[in-house]
XYZ file of C-alpha atoms in Angstrom:
545
model
C -26.154 -0.020 -18.437
C -28.038 -0.077 -15.137
C -26.594 -1.832 -12.130
C -27.737 -3.294 -8.834
C -27.021 -0.390 -6.516
C -26.917 -2.233 -3.220
C -26.534 -5.850 -2.199
C -28.949 -7.725 0.014
C -26.567 -8.085 2.963
C -26.415 -4.275 3.162
C -30.114 -3.723 2.487
C -31.547 -1.975 -0.506
C -33.642 -2.298 -3.596
C -35.154 -5.574 -4.792
C -33.520 -6.915 -7.956
C -34.892 -5.874 -11.336
C -37.286 -8.321 -12.973
C -35.195 -8.684 -16.131
C -31.471 -8.920 -16.745
C -29.349 -10.175 -19.593
C -27.333 -12.655 -17.550
C -27.553 -14.261 -14.107
C -24.336 -15.659 -12.680
C -24.588 -18.021 -9.715
C -21.518 -17.713 -7.473
C -18.986 -14.971 -6.703
C -15.745 -16.904 -6.422
C -12.858 -16.754 -8.909
C -15.192 -17.798 -11.771
C -18.141 -15.545 -10.982
C -16.053 -12.445 -10.471
C -14.165 -12.789 -13.748
C -17.348 -13.706 -15.645
C -18.981 -10.532 -14.303
C -15.980 -8.455 -15.287
C -15.996 -9.730 -18.864
C -19.752 -9.485 -19.404
C -19.896 -5.918 -18.150
C -17.364 -5.112 -20.881
C -20.027 -6.199 -23.389
C -22.450 -3.679 -21.912
C -24.775 -6.355 -20.536
C -26.960 -6.080 -17.466
C -25.620 -8.791 -15.178
C -26.767 -10.007 -11.794
C -24.607 -12.240 -9.561
C -26.184 -14.212 -6.736
C -23.866 -15.367 -3.980
C -24.924 -17.530 -1.034
C -22.098 -16.245 1.169
C -21.828 -12.878 2.840
C -18.851 -11.858 0.677
C -16.847 -12.748 -2.411
C -14.471 -15.662 -2.524
C -16.423 -18.872 -3.086
C -14.285 -21.749 -1.822
C -12.016 -19.286 -0.052
C -14.935 -17.584 1.711
C -16.185 -20.858 3.256
C -13.003 -22.885 3.871
C -11.514 -21.007 6.834
C -10.242 -23.938 8.861
C -6.793 -23.759 10.450
C -4.103 -24.588 7.899
C -6.267 -23.950 4.826
C -4.058 -22.987 1.930
C -3.704 -23.540 -1.796
C -1.669 -26.432 -3.227
C -0.938 -24.458 -6.429
C 1.847 -21.896 -6.018
C 0.566 -18.411 -5.291
C 2.005 -16.669 -8.324
C 0.314 -19.271 -10.556
C -2.953 -19.243 -8.610
C -4.019 -15.779 -9.673
C -5.757 -13.946 -12.504
C -3.879 -13.143 -15.689
C -6.434 -10.851 -17.329
C -4.975 -7.601 -15.946
C -1.308 -6.721 -16.299
C -1.697 -4.013 -13.652
C -3.245 -6.466 -11.185
C -0.422 -8.944 -11.757
C 2.186 -6.294 -11.074
C 0.643 -4.602 -8.060
C -0.342 -7.609 -5.940
C 2.354 -9.046 -3.678
C 2.029 -12.620 -2.479
C 3.854 -13.406 0.736
C 4.297 -17.180 0.580
C 4.991 -19.853 -2.021
C 1.638 -21.447 -1.113
C -0.883 -18.814 -0.041
C -3.125 -19.258 2.969
C -6.913 -18.925 2.844
C -6.877 -15.442 4.443
C -4.382 -14.146 1.868
C -6.332 -15.578 -1.069
C -9.517 -14.055 0.298
C -7.766 -10.671 0.640
C -6.714 -10.967 -2.966
C -10.263 -11.657 -4.153
C -11.634 -8.776 -2.112
C -8.978 -6.557 -3.665
C -10.066 -7.696 -7.142
C -13.739 -7.023 -6.330
C -12.939 -3.500 -5.149
C -10.389 -2.685 -7.807
C -12.820 -3.455 -10.635
C -15.921 -2.227 -8.803
C -17.652 -5.622 -8.998
C -19.728 -5.597 -5.835
C -22.479 -3.363 -7.205
C -23.663 -6.249 -9.412
C -23.547 -8.881 -6.653
C -26.371 -9.792 -4.280
C -24.859 -11.511 -1.247
C -26.498 -13.824 1.300
C -28.737 -15.042 -1.477
C -28.986 -18.653 -2.621
C -30.500 -19.545 -5.976
C -33.061 -22.282 -5.420
C -34.360 -22.854 -8.930
C -33.698 -22.011 -12.571
C -36.355 -22.966 -15.095
C -36.144 -22.488 -18.878
C -39.225 -20.881 -20.388
C -39.571 -22.204 -23.916
C -42.118 -19.550 -24.866
C -39.707 -16.679 -24.187
C -36.346 -18.497 -24.452
C -35.403 -17.060 -21.046
C -34.439 -18.496 -17.682
C -36.729 -17.892 -14.670
C -34.525 -17.812 -11.585
C -35.769 -17.851 -8.010
C -33.847 -17.221 -4.789
C -34.324 -18.307 -1.206
C -35.500 -14.791 -0.429
C -38.381 -15.133 -2.836
C -36.889 -12.870 -5.541
C -37.630 -13.780 -9.136
C -35.611 -12.645 -12.100
C -35.755 -13.403 -15.820
C -32.453 -13.787 -17.667
C -31.522 -14.583 -21.209
C -28.464 -16.512 -20.080
C -27.781 -18.391 -16.857
C -24.167 -19.150 -15.963
C -23.331 -21.504 -13.155
C -20.105 -20.464 -11.412
C -20.889 -22.689 -8.445
C -17.465 -24.326 -8.114
C -16.333 -27.942 -8.169
C -15.731 -28.241 -4.400
C -18.507 -26.215 -2.790
C -21.242 -28.621 -1.663
C -19.929 -29.780 1.717
C -20.493 -33.419 2.626
C -21.492 -33.883 6.252
C -21.670 -37.592 7.010
C -25.070 -38.881 8.056
C -23.801 -40.548 11.225
C -26.349 -42.016 13.567
C -26.590 -39.904 16.749
C -25.117 -36.688 15.341
C -27.999 -34.668 16.778
C -27.296 -36.130 20.273
C -23.619 -35.047 20.414
C -23.286 -32.541 23.254
C -19.976 -31.057 22.122
C -19.211 -28.774 19.203
C -18.797 -29.977 15.637
C -17.517 -28.261 12.491
C -17.075 -29.067 8.813
C -13.883 -27.788 7.197
C -15.877 -26.557 4.223
C -18.233 -24.470 6.388
C -15.894 -23.093 9.015
C -17.092 -20.292 11.304
C -15.650 -16.777 10.808
C -14.476 -16.573 14.402
C -11.470 -18.590 15.535
C -12.069 -22.008 17.087
C -9.983 -22.629 20.216
C -8.934 -26.268 20.653
C -6.789 -25.623 23.747
C -7.243 -28.349 26.317
C -9.935 -30.069 24.275
C -10.322 -33.699 23.228
C -10.734 -33.443 19.489
C -11.676 -35.920 16.803
C -10.842 -35.201 13.129
C -12.730 -37.463 10.742
C -11.104 -37.642 7.327
C -7.511 -37.669 6.033
C -7.690 -36.249 2.565
C -6.550 -32.740 1.611
C -8.468 -30.701 4.218
C -7.751 -33.182 7.009
C -4.062 -33.268 6.162
C -3.953 -29.462 6.412
C -5.955 -29.087 9.613
C -4.575 -32.029 11.663
C -1.071 -30.635 12.391
C -2.440 -27.310 13.686
C -5.177 -28.863 15.771
C -2.612 -31.195 17.300
C -0.567 -28.213 18.523
C -3.485 -26.979 20.617
C -5.579 -30.010 21.616
C -5.164 -31.911 24.835
C -5.568 -34.986 22.691
C -6.340 -35.487 19.005
C -7.901 -38.622 17.584
C -7.528 -38.913 13.809
C -10.197 -41.180 12.344
C -8.849 -42.496 9.028
C -10.734 -44.703 6.565
C -8.414 -44.484 3.534
C -4.881 -43.091 3.841
C -3.757 -40.453 1.317
C -0.486 -40.012 -0.480
C 0.983 -36.677 0.545
C 4.119 -34.814 -0.501
C 5.785 -31.989 1.450
C 4.971 -28.417 0.434
C 8.336 -26.957 1.417
C 6.507 -23.684 1.885
C 8.650 -20.552 2.170
C 8.229 -16.800 1.968
C 8.226 -15.543 -1.645
C 11.774 -14.914 -2.786
C 11.976 -11.277 -4.004
C 14.226 -12.257 -6.918
C 11.768 -14.924 -8.031
C 8.887 -12.477 -7.701
C 10.700 -9.927 -9.849
C 11.541 -12.528 -12.501
C 7.967 -13.835 -12.601
C 6.462 -10.365 -12.917
C 8.869 -9.500 -15.734
C 8.045 -12.750 -17.530
C 4.412 -13.270 -16.645
C 3.106 -13.011 -20.255
C 5.289 -15.795 -21.595
C 4.903 -17.867 -18.443
C 1.080 -17.668 -18.646
C 1.162 -18.620 -22.332
C 3.117 -21.756 -21.495
C 0.749 -22.577 -18.612
C -2.269 -22.342 -20.951
C -0.660 -24.760 -23.365
C 0.487 -27.187 -20.645
C -1.213 -30.325 -19.415
C -2.211 -29.081 -15.956
C -2.265 -25.302 -16.285
C 1.103 -24.901 -14.588
C 4.590 -24.765 -16.018
C 6.074 -27.996 -14.788
C 9.309 -29.793 -15.576
C 8.095 -33.209 -16.797
C 10.638 -35.953 -17.263
C 9.775 -37.636 -20.605
C 11.404 -40.936 -19.587
C 9.575 -43.957 -18.249
C 10.281 -44.844 -14.660
C 11.220 -48.350 -15.859
C 13.729 -47.164 -18.460
C 16.243 -45.838 -15.955
C 18.361 -47.483 -13.299
C 17.069 -47.744 -9.708
C 19.740 -45.213 -8.705
C 18.613 -42.658 -11.283
C 14.998 -43.225 -10.358
C 15.757 -42.650 -6.688
C 17.665 -39.445 -7.461
C 14.759 -38.103 -9.509
C 12.185 -38.819 -6.813
C 14.401 -37.424 -4.075
C 15.041 -34.188 -5.958
C 11.336 -33.617 -6.461
C 10.528 -34.574 -2.850
C 13.061 -32.027 -1.621
C 11.657 -29.346 -3.925
C 8.133 -30.051 -2.680
C 4.718 -29.797 -4.278
C 2.760 -31.772 -6.865
C 5.594 -31.525 -9.345
C 6.501 -34.891 -7.848
C 4.084 -36.426 -10.382
C 6.251 -35.116 -13.213
C 9.175 -37.330 -12.151
C 8.451 -39.726 -15.038
C 6.026 -39.601 -17.961
C 4.176 -42.837 -17.271
C 3.275 -42.595 -13.592
C -0.451 -42.280 -14.303
C -0.662 -44.798 -17.105
C 1.581 -47.705 -16.113
C 1.051 -49.571 -12.856
C 4.598 -50.874 -12.558
C 6.036 -47.356 -12.966
C 3.530 -45.906 -10.548
C 4.462 -48.433 -7.895
C 8.054 -47.224 -7.914
C 6.868 -43.748 -6.978
C 4.346 -45.057 -4.461
C 7.029 -47.109 -2.754
C 9.322 -44.079 -2.570
C 6.588 -42.179 -0.695
C 5.944 -45.141 1.609
C 9.636 -45.244 2.430
C 9.503 -41.582 3.416
C 6.579 -42.352 5.743
C 8.574 -45.187 7.340
C 11.485 -42.810 7.884
C 9.286 -40.142 9.418
C 6.775 -41.985 11.653
C 8.482 -43.636 14.590
C 5.766 -46.219 15.436
C 5.987 -48.928 12.708
C 2.321 -49.877 13.120
C 1.166 -46.277 12.723
C 3.467 -45.788 9.756
C 2.032 -48.872 8.084
C -1.519 -47.655 8.635
C -0.641 -44.322 6.990
C 0.668 -45.984 3.840
C -1.802 -46.217 0.943
C -1.746 -49.643 -0.738
C -5.160 -50.027 -2.356
C -4.806 -47.548 -5.224
C -2.030 -46.066 -7.422
C -0.361 -42.831 -6.422
C -2.037 -39.810 -8.010
C -5.316 -41.548 -8.834
C -6.839 -39.955 -5.764
C -5.950 -36.328 -5.107
C -2.246 -36.021 -4.280
C -2.061 -33.959 -1.091
C 0.526 -31.330 -0.193
C 1.357 -30.999 3.503
C 3.412 -29.253 6.133
C 4.608 -31.728 8.825
C 1.569 -34.039 8.428
C 3.364 -37.332 8.982
C 5.520 -35.823 11.748
C 2.332 -35.057 13.673
C 1.824 -38.759 14.397
C 4.990 -38.762 16.489
C 3.310 -36.518 19.076
C 2.229 -38.082 22.347
C -1.158 -36.377 22.134
C -2.139 -37.811 18.711
C -3.805 -41.177 18.150
C -4.577 -42.665 14.735
C -7.782 -44.710 14.560
C -8.264 -46.997 11.571
C -11.988 -46.918 10.846
C -11.546 -49.207 7.856
C -10.832 -51.972 10.362
C -13.306 -50.711 12.967
C -15.972 -48.479 11.358
C -17.689 -45.599 13.114
C -21.057 -46.898 14.260
C -22.549 -43.804 15.857
C -21.964 -40.501 17.569
C -22.903 -40.412 21.234
C -23.677 -37.501 23.555
C -20.077 -37.689 24.834
C -18.202 -38.551 21.662
C -17.981 -41.338 19.105
C -18.232 -45.099 19.079
C -16.555 -47.421 16.613
C -17.189 -51.140 16.329
C -14.437 -51.821 18.885
C -14.084 -48.728 21.113
C -15.586 -45.528 22.450
C -13.893 -42.122 22.365
C -14.828 -39.195 24.573
C -14.637 -35.971 22.533
C -15.330 -32.314 23.160
C -15.042 -31.237 19.486
C -15.488 -33.121 16.227
C -14.066 -31.829 12.930
C -15.524 -33.334 9.782
C -12.840 -33.143 7.108
C -15.075 -35.227 4.883
C -14.886 -33.239 1.685
C -17.565 -32.402 -0.854
C -20.167 -33.738 -3.231
C -17.704 -32.755 -5.905
C -18.367 -31.224 -9.331
C -22.126 -32.004 -9.485
C -23.358 -31.406 -5.933
C -23.663 -27.641 -6.096
C -25.487 -27.834 -9.458
C -27.897 -30.565 -8.384
C -28.747 -28.674 -5.166
C -30.489 -26.167 -7.437
C -33.750 -27.165 -9.122
C -32.589 -26.660 -12.717
C -35.138 -27.481 -15.421
C -34.584 -27.383 -19.146
C -36.748 -28.180 -22.173
C -39.892 -30.130 -21.417
C -39.478 -29.343 -17.708
C -36.806 -32.049 -17.499
C -34.687 -31.554 -14.379
C -30.913 -31.677 -14.393
C -31.157 -34.352 -11.735
C -33.217 -36.498 -14.146
C -30.801 -35.792 -16.998
C -27.843 -36.795 -14.865
C -29.469 -39.751 -13.086
C -26.733 -42.057 -14.482
C -23.970 -39.480 -14.120
C -23.172 -36.057 -15.551
C -23.263 -35.550 -19.316
C -22.055 -32.318 -20.885
C -20.553 -30.992 -24.067
C -17.050 -29.728 -23.242
C -18.029 -29.325 -19.593
C -19.610 -26.034 -20.699
C -23.102 -26.845 -21.914
C -25.813 -29.476 -21.527
C -28.108 -30.774 -24.256
C -31.710 -29.825 -23.448
C -30.643 -26.792 -21.407
C -30.351 -23.844 -23.843
C -28.418 -20.712 -22.842
C -27.228 -22.437 -19.647
C -23.479 -22.700 -19.131
C -21.314 -24.338 -16.458
C -17.863 -22.902 -15.690
C -15.404 -25.784 -15.095
C -18.271 -28.254 -15.166
C -17.910 -32.041 -15.330
C -16.307 -33.027 -18.608
C -13.727 -30.240 -18.490
C -10.174 -30.244 -16.989
C -11.380 -28.295 -13.901
C -9.927 -30.074 -10.830
C -7.165 -31.651 -12.944
C -5.673 -28.219 -13.585
C -4.669 -24.973 -12.042
C -8.322 -24.009 -11.683
C -7.677 -20.327 -12.391
C -6.280 -21.140 -15.807
C -9.329 -23.257 -16.607
C -11.737 -20.641 -15.236
C -10.219 -17.871 -17.366
C -10.357 -20.113 -20.454
C -14.050 -20.877 -19.897
C -14.981 -17.282 -19.141
C -13.156 -15.953 -22.197
C -14.790 -18.603 -24.410
C -18.264 -17.837 -23.007
C -17.775 -14.107 -23.423
C -16.810 -14.555 -27.058
C -19.758 -16.926 -27.539
C -22.304 -14.494 -26.103
C -20.855 -11.621 -28.166
C -21.147 -13.846 -31.296
C -24.811 -14.612 -30.522
C -25.645 -10.936 -29.938
C -23.842 -9.720 -33.049
C -25.715 -12.192 -35.229
C -29.056 -11.849 -33.402
C -29.285 -15.467 -32.273
C -31.689 -16.084 -29.398
C -30.504 -19.476 -28.250
C -27.499 -21.764 -28.242
C -27.852 -25.383 -27.196
C -25.521 -28.374 -27.280
C -26.730 -31.150 -29.534
C -27.279 -34.630 -28.153
C -24.843 -36.006 -30.717
C -22.088 -33.608 -29.660
C -22.683 -34.350 -26.004
C -22.619 -38.111 -26.594
C -19.419 -37.782 -28.612
C -17.709 -35.726 -25.891
C -18.758 -38.079 -23.126
C -17.434 -41.066 -25.127
C -14.167 -39.286 -25.911
C -13.611 -38.323 -22.240
C -14.355 -41.906 -21.131
C -11.979 -43.368 -23.711
C -9.131 -41.132 -22.511
C -9.557 -41.934 -18.839
C -9.689 -45.673 -19.533
C -6.131 -45.440 -20.828
C -4.994 -44.312 -17.398
C -4.816 -45.726 -13.876
C -7.568 -43.412 -12.545
C -10.333 -46.039 -12.738
C -8.396 -48.160 -10.239
C -9.211 -45.810 -7.341
C -12.461 -45.141 -5.494
C -12.176 -41.385 -5.416
C -14.357 -38.281 -5.387
C -13.356 -37.946 -9.050
C -15.892 -40.732 -9.689
C -18.279 -39.802 -6.853
C -17.233 -42.747 -4.656
C -17.416 -40.623 -1.501
C -21.159 -40.005 -1.860
C -23.478 -42.989 -1.170
C -25.723 -43.642 -4.167
C -23.905 -41.268 -6.479
C -23.372 -42.746 -9.985
C -19.833 -43.919 -10.511
C -18.774 -41.762 -13.484
C -15.338 -40.234 -13.887
C -16.051 -36.518 -13.982
C -12.926 -34.483 -14.867
C -11.450 -34.452 -18.382
C -7.959 -35.995 -18.421
C -6.866 -34.897 -21.895
C -5.021 -31.851 -20.598
C -5.572 -28.102 -20.472
C -3.685 -27.323 -23.711
C -5.418 -29.956 -25.834
C -8.784 -29.039 -24.352
C -8.311 -25.367 -25.161
C -7.513 -26.237 -28.808
C -10.735 -28.255 -29.023
C -12.835 -25.398 -27.588
C -11.208 -22.888 -29.926
C -11.873 -25.163 -32.908
C -15.548 -25.501 -31.950
C -15.888 -21.697 -31.882
C -13.897 -21.229 -35.076
C -16.334 -23.544 -36.896
C -19.401 -21.479 -35.933
C -19.918 -23.282 -32.623
C -19.807 -26.781 -34.014
C -21.845 -29.216 -31.943
C -24.322 -26.505 -30.950
C -27.680 -25.549 -32.433
C -28.041 -21.785 -32.812
C -31.544 -20.424 -33.357
C -33.013 -17.026 -34.138
């Protein structure tokens, strides 16, 4: 097996003209996919737009960036030695620690020699005459690959709002998803943070500690639960490492890819006192396990409202100004139907004298000015603006590449009315192209690492199957794709998710089709379906020699 001997960021040889597999992206998914395919003896090339490994954790370097899945869950399970040797320091790892972990993985398994950094894939076109993918990069390199695997991530295409006057702003501005590598000093500055979802909720408390004054521009308030972050308890670490195998098995069979204590009762089947005790215990423990308080919080509006009102009561207790507290309380959607955030002293931040909450639902932002920002009712002088405005989730990174399948049909054309996939893994009309944690899979509704490993293992077995039996192509059928899309839609319509305008349905991107993108059927059930498809000779796919 020949390998790429040097990456572009370090200088060196141009890539070979032919490889077996091109992987786009070197985050958690791309690294593990590379590791598994090299075990098959394949020639693999990884293209990564960033200057290093990490994906999401390479780009999102803003103050306060950390995972909302517990560290010892948010890690690879494929290597027993890796599990045992790595030591996490906190219950919820920070971005720098996760990036150190991924660099350790890349070095430990000698993965960098197959990765070309600082290289963005601009197009991928299927050649029907050769049954190969022609891939082109922004540096002009062209490579032919039998398989093309998109490990581009669900939250990687940063959304910078198209505000009038942005180019006239004389201060500095940053997007949380494209943060500079050097530290940003907010000391003595007038800062505006636009956005109060997950990234905003993490960055706001730390900016407030430095800024002369912080203006938080909120359109839609988020539900947030406390993290209760602590250093890793050595006894817990020892127990987990001794029991990792069984713990991981349970996680793979669970609903969300984490082992969570879920109360099987309905919130309406218990007394108000018992309900309050259950919510309080989970609030004190911290983390998204709050949603496991009762079994029907995401399917029954009346039950959900009991949980939502509990959180609102905590906001009232915490935020001293009643008007600010009221503005921070979500009332237009059920709890958990937009991403439930996990915070450290977020609500407490609004008790600081140097923090002002601005409701841009009531008074929308009209334009940026050379000196700051103007809403419909006021002007704000700002030295720095932080856009915590999220991502074109799940489809943005894929549609930013000119991907063309059979008949030169573009993926953008195929998905004009919303994404359509079979299992979130494959797309009818696009042979030998795979998407890791693509739309139609559990992806963002799970511990992403569990879903990534499941997809990578399935794809590795699939490619080995094709090679062993001398198949040239595998392609999802239109019928299988239609059936999967209908099944996924039927499941989500049984829940409260359609009641929220969220990035799960693309509501944060003007003009994006409103289609619910993640699969809500659960990680365990989804895994069984994928395994059954493979066991039946890749049912729902056409395999050709």
